[in-house]
Structure formats: structure tokens, C-alpha cells
PDB file of C-alpha atoms in Angstrom:
ATOM      1  CA  MET A 282       7.303  13.895   5.621  1.00  0.00           C
ATOM      2  CA  GLN A 283      10.337  12.710   3.691  1.00  0.00           C
ATOM      3  CA  LEU A 284      10.388  13.209  -0.071  1.00  0.00           C
ATOM      4  CA  THR A 285      12.916  11.460  -2.318  1.00  0.00           C
ATOM      5  CA  ILE A 286      13.095  11.803  -6.106  1.00  0.00           C
ATOM      6  CA  PHE A 287      14.809   9.292  -8.374  1.00  0.00           C
ATOM      7  CA  GLU A 288      15.870   9.436 -12.002  1.00  0.00           C
ATOM      8  CA  SER A 289      13.811   6.382 -12.932  1.00  0.00           C
ATOM      9  CA  LYS A 290      11.287   3.975 -11.504  1.00  0.00           C
ATOM     10  CA  GLU A 291      13.978   1.281 -11.534  1.00  0.00           C
ATOM     11  CA  GLU A 292      16.235   3.422  -9.322  1.00  0.00           C
ATOM     12  CA  LEU A 293      13.266   4.075  -7.044  1.00  0.00           C
ATOM     13  CA  ALA A 294      12.609   0.354  -6.775  1.00  0.00           C
ATOM     14  CA  LEU A 295      16.203  -0.484  -5.855  1.00  0.00           C
ATOM     15  CA  ASN A 296      16.366   2.221  -3.202  1.00  0.00           C
ATOM     16  CA  PHE A 297      13.079   1.283  -1.617  1.00  0.00           C
ATOM     17  CA  ALA A 298      14.040  -2.390  -1.694  1.00  0.00           C
ATOM     18  CA  ARG A 299      17.171  -1.572   0.319  1.00  0.00           C
ATOM     19  CA  HIS A 300      15.064   0.407   2.803  1.00  0.00           C
ATOM     20  CA  PHE A 301      12.616  -2.478   3.142  1.00  0.00           C
ATOM     21  CA  ILE A 302      15.404  -4.963   3.835  1.00  0.00           C
ATOM     22  CA  GLN A 303      16.834  -2.661   6.484  1.00  0.00           C
ATOM     23  CA  ILE A 304      13.430  -2.540   8.194  1.00  0.00           C
ATOM     24  CA  ILE A 305      13.370  -6.343   8.265  1.00  0.00           C
ATOM     25  CA  ALA A 306      16.849  -6.394   9.811  1.00  0.00           C
ATOM     26  CA  ASP A 307      15.850  -3.845  12.466  1.00  0.00           C
ATOM     27  CA  ASN A 308      12.752  -5.705  13.690  1.00  0.00           C
ATOM     28  CA  ASN A 309      12.074  -9.081  15.279  1.00  0.00           C
ATOM     29  CA  GLU A 310       8.715  -9.218  13.516  1.00  0.00           C
ATOM     30  CA  LEU A 311       7.298  -7.135  10.687  1.00  0.00           C
ATOM     31  CA  HIS A 312       3.670  -6.655   9.644  1.00  0.00           C
ATOM     32  CA  VAL A 313       3.435  -5.167   6.151  1.00  0.00           C
ATOM     33  CA  ALA A 314       0.451  -4.126   4.009  1.00  0.00           C
ATOM     34  CA  LEU A 315       1.245  -4.416   0.301  1.00  0.00           C
ATOM     35  CA  SER A 316      -0.186  -2.368  -2.539  1.00  0.00           C
ATOM     36  CA  GLY A 317      -1.100  -3.348  -6.051  1.00  0.00           C
ATOM     37  CA  GLY A 318      -0.001  -1.513  -9.169  1.00  0.00           C
ATOM     38  CA  SER A 319       2.924  -1.437 -11.566  1.00  0.00           C
ATOM     39  CA  THR A 320       5.351   0.455  -9.326  1.00  0.00           C
ATOM     40  CA  PRO A 321       5.069  -1.939  -6.347  1.00  0.00           C
ATOM     41  CA  GLY A 322       5.483  -4.745  -8.870  1.00  0.00           C
ATOM     42  CA  ILE A 323       8.884  -3.382  -9.863  1.00  0.00           C
ATOM     43  CA  VAL A 324       9.823  -3.083  -6.183  1.00  0.00           C
ATOM     44  CA  PHE A 325       8.740  -6.671  -5.513  1.00  0.00           C
ATOM     45  CA  GLN A 326      10.844  -7.898  -8.431  1.00  0.00           C
ATOM     46  CA  ALA A 327      13.876  -6.028  -7.103  1.00  0.00           C
ATOM     47  CA  LEU A 328      13.387  -7.611  -3.682  1.00  0.00           C
ATOM     48  CA  ALA A 329      13.094 -11.109  -5.135  1.00  0.00           C
ATOM     49  CA  GLU A 330      16.050 -10.734  -7.480  1.00  0.00           C
ATOM     50  CA  ARG A 331      18.458  -9.231  -4.955  1.00  0.00           C
ATOM     51  CA  TYR A 332      17.314 -10.399  -1.533  1.00  0.00           C
ATOM     52  CA  ALA A 333      15.686 -13.828  -1.872  1.00  0.00           C
ATOM     53  CA  SER A 334      18.587 -15.246   0.149  1.00  0.00           C
ATOM     54  CA  GLY A 335      20.474 -13.738   3.046  1.00  0.00           C
ATOM     55  CA  VAL A 336      17.319 -12.179   4.537  1.00  0.00           C
ATOM     56  CA  ASP A 337      15.226 -13.655   7.342  1.00  0.00           C
ATOM     57  CA  TRP A 338      11.859 -13.583   5.567  1.00  0.00           C
ATOM     58  CA  SER A 339      10.357 -15.684   8.366  1.00  0.00           C
ATOM     59  CA  LYS A 340      10.020 -12.437  10.339  1.00  0.00           C
ATOM     60  CA  VAL A 341       7.623 -10.967   7.798  1.00  0.00           C
ATOM     61  CA  HIS A 342       3.826 -11.094   7.944  1.00  0.00           C
ATOM     62  CA  ILE A 343       2.113 -10.027   4.720  1.00  0.00           C
ATOM     63  CA  TYR A 344      -1.260  -8.321   4.283  1.00  0.00           C
ATOM     64  CA  TRP A 345      -2.881  -6.174   1.606  1.00  0.00           C
ATOM     65  CA  GLY A 346      -4.223  -2.642   1.711  1.00  0.00           C
ATOM     66  CA  ASP A 347      -6.843  -3.427  -0.899  1.00  0.00           C
ATOM     67  CA  GLU A 348      -7.973  -6.082  -3.324  1.00  0.00           C
ATOM     68  CA  ARG A 349     -10.313  -6.261  -6.277  1.00  0.00           C
ATOM     69  CA  ALA A 350     -13.324  -8.589  -6.153  1.00  0.00           C
ATOM     70  CA  VAL A 351     -11.646 -11.186  -8.367  1.00  0.00           C
ATOM     71  CA  PRO A 352     -10.226 -14.688  -7.758  1.00  0.00           C
ATOM     72  CA  PRO A 353      -6.533 -14.989  -6.824  1.00  0.00           C
ATOM     73  CA  THR A 354      -5.806 -16.392 -10.288  1.00  0.00           C
ATOM     74  CA  ASP A 355      -7.209 -13.335 -12.080  1.00  0.00           C
ATOM     75  CA  VAL A 356      -4.783 -10.989 -13.847  1.00  0.00           C
ATOM     76  CA  GLU A 357      -6.285  -8.068 -11.873  1.00  0.00           C
ATOM     77  CA  SER A 358      -5.601  -9.685  -8.499  1.00  0.00           C
ATOM     78  CA  ASN A 359      -3.150  -7.799  -6.286  1.00  0.00           C
ATOM     79  CA  TYR A 360      -2.369 -11.097  -4.578  1.00  0.00           C
ATOM     80  CA  LYS A 361      -1.496 -12.764  -7.895  1.00  0.00           C
ATOM     81  CA  MET A 362       0.869  -9.942  -8.809  1.00  0.00           C
ATOM     82  CA  ALA A 363       2.604 -10.041  -5.418  1.00  0.00           C
ATOM     83  CA  PHE A 364       2.899 -13.836  -5.496  1.00  0.00           C
ATOM     84  CA  GLU A 365       4.369 -13.948  -8.994  1.00  0.00           C
ATOM     85  CA  THR A 366       6.843 -11.125  -8.422  1.00  0.00           C
ATOM     86  CA  LEU A 367       7.845 -11.719  -4.785  1.00  0.00           C
ATOM     87  CA  LEU A 368       6.018 -14.118  -2.496  1.00  0.00           C
ATOM     88  CA  GLY A 369       6.530 -17.176  -4.669  1.00  0.00           C
ATOM     89  CA  ARG A 370      10.250 -16.446  -4.740  1.00  0.00           C
ATOM     90  CA  VAL A 371      11.099 -15.759  -1.075  1.00  0.00           C
ATOM     91  CA  LEU A 372      10.630 -17.806   2.098  1.00  0.00           C
ATOM     92  CA  VAL A 373       7.759 -16.048   3.870  1.00  0.00           C
ATOM     93  CA  PRO A 374       5.907 -18.796   5.782  1.00  0.00           C
ATOM     94  CA  GLU A 375       2.586 -19.559   4.098  1.00  0.00           C
ATOM     95  CA  GLN A 376       0.635 -19.066   7.339  1.00  0.00           C
ATOM     96  CA  GLN A 377       2.008 -15.509   7.511  1.00  0.00           C
ATOM     97  CA  ILE A 378       0.539 -14.501   4.156  1.00  0.00           C
ATOM     98  CA  HIS A 379      -2.924 -13.081   4.832  1.00  0.00           C
ATOM     99  CA  ARG A 380      -4.614 -12.369   1.540  1.00  0.00           C
ATOM    100  CA  ILE A 381      -7.924 -10.619   0.999  1.00  0.00           C
ATOM    101  CA  ARG A 382     -10.202 -13.226  -0.578  1.00  0.00           C
ATOM    102  CA  GLY A 383     -11.368 -11.382  -3.653  1.00  0.00           C
ATOM    103  CA  GLU A 384     -13.443 -14.349  -4.768  1.00  0.00           C
ATOM    104  CA  GLU A 385     -15.758 -14.029  -1.743  1.00  0.00           C
ATOM    105  CA  PRO A 386     -18.771 -11.662  -1.487  1.00  0.00           C
ATOM    106  CA  PRO A 387     -17.133  -8.272  -0.797  1.00  0.00           C
ATOM    107  CA  GLU A 388     -19.250  -7.274   2.209  1.00  0.00           C
ATOM    108  CA  GLU A 389     -18.599 -10.607   3.917  1.00  0.00           C
ATOM    109  CA  GLU A 390     -14.901 -10.464   3.079  1.00  0.00           C
ATOM    110  CA  ALA A 391     -14.549  -6.926   4.423  1.00  0.00           C
ATOM    111  CA  MET A 392     -15.895  -8.140   7.772  1.00  0.00           C
ATOM    112  CA  ARG A 393     -13.725 -11.265   7.746  1.00  0.00           C
ATOM    113  CA  TYR A 394     -10.554  -9.367   6.867  1.00  0.00           C
ATOM    114  CA  SER A 395     -11.304  -6.795   9.557  1.00  0.00           C
ATOM    115  CA  ARG A 396     -11.210  -9.691  12.038  1.00  0.00           C
ATOM    116  CA  VAL A 397      -7.989 -11.046  10.512  1.00  0.00           C
ATOM    117  CA  LEU A 398      -6.304  -7.695  11.066  1.00  0.00           C
ATOM    118  CA  ARG A 399      -7.654  -7.316  14.584  1.00  0.00           C
ATOM    119  CA  GLU A 400      -6.549 -10.819  15.562  1.00  0.00           C
ATOM    120  CA  ASN A 401      -3.077 -10.801  13.972  1.00  0.00           C
ATOM    121  CA  LEU A 402      -1.771  -7.256  14.291  1.00  0.00           C
ATOM    122  CA  PRO A 403      -0.640  -5.616  17.516  1.00  0.00           C
ATOM    123  CA  LEU A 404      -3.085  -2.994  18.785  1.00  0.00           C
ATOM    124  CA  THR A 405      -2.055   0.617  19.336  1.00  0.00           C
ATOM    125  CA  HIS A 406      -4.673   3.121  20.479  1.00  0.00           C
ATOM    126  CA  GLY A 407      -7.065   0.170  20.234  1.00  0.00           C
ATOM    127  CA  ILE A 408      -6.462  -0.027  16.458  1.00  0.00           C
ATOM    128  CA  PRO A 409      -4.521  -2.710  14.549  1.00  0.00           C
ATOM    129  CA  GLN A 410      -1.061  -1.387  13.714  1.00  0.00           C
ATOM    130  CA  PHE A 411       1.020  -2.199  10.659  1.00  0.00           C
ATOM    131  CA  ASP A 412       4.744  -1.650  10.822  1.00  0.00           C
ATOM    132  CA  LEU A 413       4.721  -0.569   7.176  1.00  0.00           C
ATOM    133  CA  VAL A 414       1.969   0.307   4.704  1.00  0.00           C
ATOM    134  CA  LEU A 415       2.828   0.612   1.020  1.00  0.00           C
ATOM    135  CA  LEU A 416       0.583   2.918  -0.987  1.00  0.00           C
ATOM    136  CA  GLY A 417       0.247   4.008  -4.559  1.00  0.00           C
ATOM    137  CA  MET A 418      -1.677   7.010  -5.802  1.00  0.00           C
ATOM    138  CA  GLY A 419      -3.944   7.133  -8.832  1.00  0.00           C
ATOM    139  CA  ASP A 420      -4.017  10.047 -11.243  1.00  0.00           C
ATOM    140  CA  ASP A 421      -7.356  10.935  -9.629  1.00  0.00           C
ATOM    141  CA  GLY A 422      -5.721  11.201  -6.194  1.00  0.00           C
ATOM    142  CA  HIS A 423      -7.110   7.948  -4.803  1.00  0.00           C
ATOM    143  CA  THR A 424      -5.093   5.668  -2.568  1.00  0.00           C
ATOM    144  CA  ALA A 425      -5.727   2.100  -1.386  1.00  0.00           C
ATOM    145  CA  SER A 426      -9.220   1.784  -2.902  1.00  0.00           C
ATOM    146  CA  ILE A 427     -10.624   4.971  -1.406  1.00  0.00           C
ATOM    147  CA  PHE A 428     -11.711   7.146  -4.325  1.00  0.00           C
ATOM    148  CA  PRO A 429     -12.490  10.883  -4.278  1.00  0.00           C
ATOM    149  CA  ASP A 430     -16.208  10.383  -4.934  1.00  0.00           C
ATOM    150  CA  LYS A 431     -16.490   8.246  -1.780  1.00  0.00           C
ATOM    151  CA  ILE A 432     -13.894   9.952   0.380  1.00  0.00           C
ATOM    152  CA  LYS A 433     -16.140   9.464   3.402  1.00  0.00           C
ATOM    153  CA  LEU A 434     -15.041   5.811   3.428  1.00  0.00           C
ATOM    154  CA  TRP A 435     -11.655   7.036   4.639  1.00  0.00           C
ATOM    155  CA  TYR A 436     -13.285   7.963   7.950  1.00  0.00           C
ATOM    156  CA  ALA A 437     -15.223   4.709   8.415  1.00  0.00           C
ATOM    157  CA  THR A 438     -15.078   3.169  11.869  1.00  0.00           C
ATOM    158  CA  GLU A 439     -14.530  -0.296  10.384  1.00  0.00           C
ATOM    159  CA  ASN A 440     -11.072  -1.657   9.641  1.00  0.00           C
ATOM    160  CA  CYS A 441     -12.156  -2.560   6.091  1.00  0.00           C
ATOM    161  CA  VAL A 442     -14.853  -1.336   3.745  1.00  0.00           C
ATOM    162  CA  VAL A 443     -16.217  -2.172   0.304  1.00  0.00           C
ATOM    163  CA  ALA A 444     -15.375   0.457  -2.297  1.00  0.00           C
ATOM    164  CA  ARG A 445     -16.381   0.765  -5.950  1.00  0.00           C
ATOM    165  CA  HIS A 446     -14.332   2.085  -8.815  1.00  0.00           C
ATOM    166  CA  PRO A 447     -16.151   5.242  -9.968  1.00  0.00           C
ATOM    167  CA  GLU A 448     -15.962   4.334 -13.659  1.00  0.00           C
ATOM    168  CA  SER A 449     -16.028   0.541 -13.913  1.00  0.00           C
ATOM    169  CA  GLY A 450     -18.148  -0.054 -10.814  1.00  0.00           C
ATOM    170  CA  GLN A 451     -15.802  -2.878  -9.831  1.00  0.00           C
ATOM    171  CA  GLU A 452     -16.028  -3.680  -6.126  1.00  0.00           C
ATOM    172  CA  ARG A 453     -12.952  -3.795  -3.940  1.00  0.00           C
ATOM    173  CA  VAL A 454     -12.143  -4.432  -0.298  1.00  0.00           C
ATOM    174  CA  SER A 455      -9.957  -1.714   1.220  1.00  0.00           C
ATOM    175  CA  ILE A 456      -8.488  -0.858   4.585  1.00  0.00           C
ATOM    176  CA  THR A 457      -9.596   2.507   5.945  1.00  0.00           C
ATOM    177  CA  GLY A 458      -7.857   5.690   6.991  1.00  0.00           C
ATOM    178  CA  LYS A 459      -7.705   4.835  10.668  1.00  0.00           C
ATOM    179  CA  LEU A 460      -5.446   1.838   9.925  1.00  0.00           C
ATOM    180  CA  ILE A 461      -3.267   3.690   7.425  1.00  0.00           C
ATOM    181  CA  ASN A 462      -2.661   6.593   9.777  1.00  0.00           C
ATOM    182  CA  ASN A 463      -2.037   4.248  12.706  1.00  0.00           C
ATOM    183  CA  ALA A 464       0.896   2.561  10.918  1.00  0.00           C
ATOM    184  CA  ARG A 465       4.438   2.962  12.183  1.00  0.00           C
ATOM    185  CA  GLU A 466       5.501   3.974   8.671  1.00  0.00           C
ATOM    186  CA  VAL A 467       3.679   4.730   5.416  1.00  0.00           C
ATOM    187  CA  ALA A 468       5.454   4.821   2.062  1.00  0.00           C
ATOM    188  CA  PHE A 469       3.992   6.202  -1.159  1.00  0.00           C
ATOM    189  CA  LEU A 470       5.521   4.684  -4.303  1.00  0.00           C
ATOM    190  CA  VAL A 471       4.497   6.895  -7.234  1.00  0.00           C
ATOM    191  CA  THR A 472       5.817   6.997 -10.791  1.00  0.00           C
ATOM    192  CA  GLY A 473       4.759   8.411 -14.140  1.00  0.00           C
ATOM    193  CA  SER A 474       3.980  11.824 -15.587  1.00  0.00           C
ATOM    194  CA  ASN A 475       0.232  11.154 -15.344  1.00  0.00           C
ATOM    195  CA  LYS A 476       0.572  11.458 -11.541  1.00  0.00           C
ATOM    196  CA  ALA A 477       2.541  14.731 -11.597  1.00  0.00           C
ATOM    197  CA  GLN A 478      -0.370  17.129 -11.184  1.00  0.00           C
ATOM    198  CA  LYS A 479      -1.928  15.306  -8.243  1.00  0.00           C
ATOM    199  CA  VAL A 480       1.471  14.813  -6.597  1.00  0.00           C
ATOM    200  CA  ARG A 481       2.014  18.566  -6.737  1.00  0.00           C
ATOM    201  CA  GLU A 482      -1.470  19.416  -5.468  1.00  0.00           C
ATOM    202  CA  VAL A 483      -1.296  16.951  -2.582  1.00  0.00           C
ATOM    203  CA  ILE A 484       2.255  17.644  -1.425  1.00  0.00           C
ATOM    204  CA  ARG A 485       2.030  21.421  -1.795  1.00  0.00           C
ATOM    205  CA  LYS A 486      -1.490  21.483  -0.343  1.00  0.00           C
ATOM    206  CA  GLU A 487      -2.836  23.532  -3.212  1.00  0.00           C
ATOM    207  CA  GLU A 488      -6.431  24.730  -3.210  1.00  0.00           C
ATOM    208  CA  GLY A 489      -8.856  21.817  -3.108  1.00  0.00           C
ATOM    209  CA  TYR A 490      -6.136  19.281  -2.286  1.00  0.00           C
ATOM    210  CA  ASP A 491      -8.173  17.796   0.565  1.00  0.00           C
ATOM    211  CA  ARG A 492     -10.714  16.309  -1.838  1.00  0.00           C
ATOM    212  CA  TYR A 493      -8.120  13.665  -2.717  1.00  0.00           C
ATOM    213  CA  PRO A 494      -7.851  10.664  -0.360  1.00  0.00           C
ATOM    214  CA  ALA A 495      -4.057  10.647  -0.771  1.00  0.00           C
ATOM    215  CA  SER A 496      -3.950  14.021   0.993  1.00  0.00           C
ATOM    216  CA  LEU A 497      -5.410  12.437   4.131  1.00  0.00           C
ATOM    217  CA  VAL A 498      -2.431  10.156   4.697  1.00  0.00           C
ATOM    218  CA  ALA A 499      -0.767  11.525   7.816  1.00  0.00           C
ATOM    219  CA  PRO A 500       0.458   8.748  10.114  1.00  0.00           C
ATOM    220  CA  HIS A 501       0.392   9.636  13.802  1.00  0.00           C
ATOM    221  CA  THR A 502       4.044   8.633  14.048  1.00  0.00           C
ATOM    222  CA  GLY A 503       4.956  11.231  11.425  1.00  0.00           C
ATOM    223  CA  ALA A 504       6.799   8.544   9.446  1.00  0.00           C
ATOM    224  CA  LEU A 505       5.534   9.333   5.935  1.00  0.00           C
ATOM    225  CA  ARG A 506       7.843   8.773   2.976  1.00  0.00           C
ATOM    226  CA  TRP A 507       7.213   9.704  -0.648  1.00  0.00           C
ATOM    227  CA  TYR A 508       9.265   7.862  -3.266  1.00  0.00           C
ATOM    228  CA  LEU A 509       8.844   9.549  -6.659  1.00  0.00           C
ATOM    229  CA  ASP A 510      10.467   9.107 -10.027  1.00  0.00           C
ATOM    230  CA  TRP A 511      11.445  12.194 -12.017  1.00  0.00           C
ATOM    231  CA  GLU A 512       8.256  12.135 -14.075  1.00  0.00           C
ATOM    232  CA  ALA A 513       5.923  11.977 -11.084  1.00  0.00           C
ATOM    233  CA  ALA A 514       7.876  14.789  -9.402  1.00  0.00           C
ATOM    234  CA  SER A 515       7.965  17.007 -12.511  1.00  0.00           C
ATOM    235  CA  GLY A 516       5.133  19.222 -11.275  1.00  0.00           C
ATOM    236  CA  LEU A 517       7.028  19.959  -8.079  1.00  0.00           C
ATOM    237  CA  ILE A 518      10.234  20.683  -9.929  1.00  0.00           C
ATOM    238  CA  SER A 519       8.789  22.949 -12.626  1.00  0.00           C
ATOM    239  CA  ALA A 520       6.339  24.863 -10.411  1.00  0.00           C
TER     240      ALA A 520
END
């Protein structure tokens, strides 16, 4: 595991953007699972503002780690956020953008998207393999859309499952642990003081840490990177 702490979320975004561009340069083809949330949004903006030109975006194939059961025009759509901040501003071929269709019945979409991943990603150990998975972490320790109260979904045999937010009951389609841990690289992008306690518990493996889905992220390649701003890392620094 590699842990890097930045003074601000803006500095984090710029540094991860540079890392992302280097990965594109180093590969002939790149399959990436995006995350929703405010921190990835800042990263996407940095990519669009600094690297819209001079980068071969035609190498990149885009997927999502999770999506809410909403249309792509909805303000809660992870696709909408990614399109407005990045994908509508760079030259990724349209046929290489594989969105989760949040407007479809979630159970049907989970099965369809499982097929999309199986048919478009290379297989390693018989499992679809992303080159890079971006993850956030909630202040409850969830990641993708696997929440602590349904942590068993992490271990599902399917590529995708239907999850429900424990408070709102909103349905979401999420990839499962077997895909996340089969990725060539996984990067957590975490900012904000409200995440500090869970960051500390997960990274330091404090008592009870394994009840949080974020603690189960352990790619077989060993390529796990945590990008934290100062606030999110404050529990590690002060403890």
C-alpha cells in the first residue's frame, strides 16, 4: 500500500491527474472504472483543464464502479458528473464509454452490466480486469456502493449487484469485491475531516476495522494507493 498526503484536495487532484496521465502514456489501452463523489469531480476537472489536448484519450475505455438508480440527466447521476467535468471535454470515443444505465430496473441492469464487463474487459483468473479502479470512501466506511450493513455483497459471485443505501433506501448498481481486488491498480481518493476516523481505523487496522467494506480492498497485484488530503489524514497524524 502506498499512502500520500496532500495539503489540500486541489493539490491531491493535480497530483493524481498527473499519475493518471502517466498511466495512459504507459499503456496501449486502458480500462478504467470511475467513482462518483466530490473528490473525483475535482480530479476530473483537473484532467479536463490541463490535459484535454496532448493526451491520446482514444486509448481509454471508461466504466463505472457504481451508479444510482437515476436517469443520466439526474443531478445524482455519477455519469452526469463525469460527463460534465471530464468526458464531455476530452476525446474519449463514445463507443468506449460504458455507462451503467441508472434509468433501467436495477436487477436487470446489474445483469446487463455484468455482461458488458465480461465482454469488454480482459480476463485474469477468469475475472474481468480493470487497469485502474477509482474509489471513494464514505464516512461510514463504505466504498463503491457496498455498505457496512450489507457487507456480504462484497463477496458476491456476480460481477455486479444491486445495493441499497441504508438510510434513504435508494437502489444502486455496484461492482463487487472480486472485480475491485482483481484490478491492476486501485486508488482511493479521500478528502475531508468527516472521513478521518474511518481512514485511521481502516489503514491502521484498528479493532473492528473489518466491518467496513473499504477495509476489504486489497488488490492481488498489491497496487493499492491512498490519496488523502490533510483533513482526511488528520486521524493518522494526531494518533
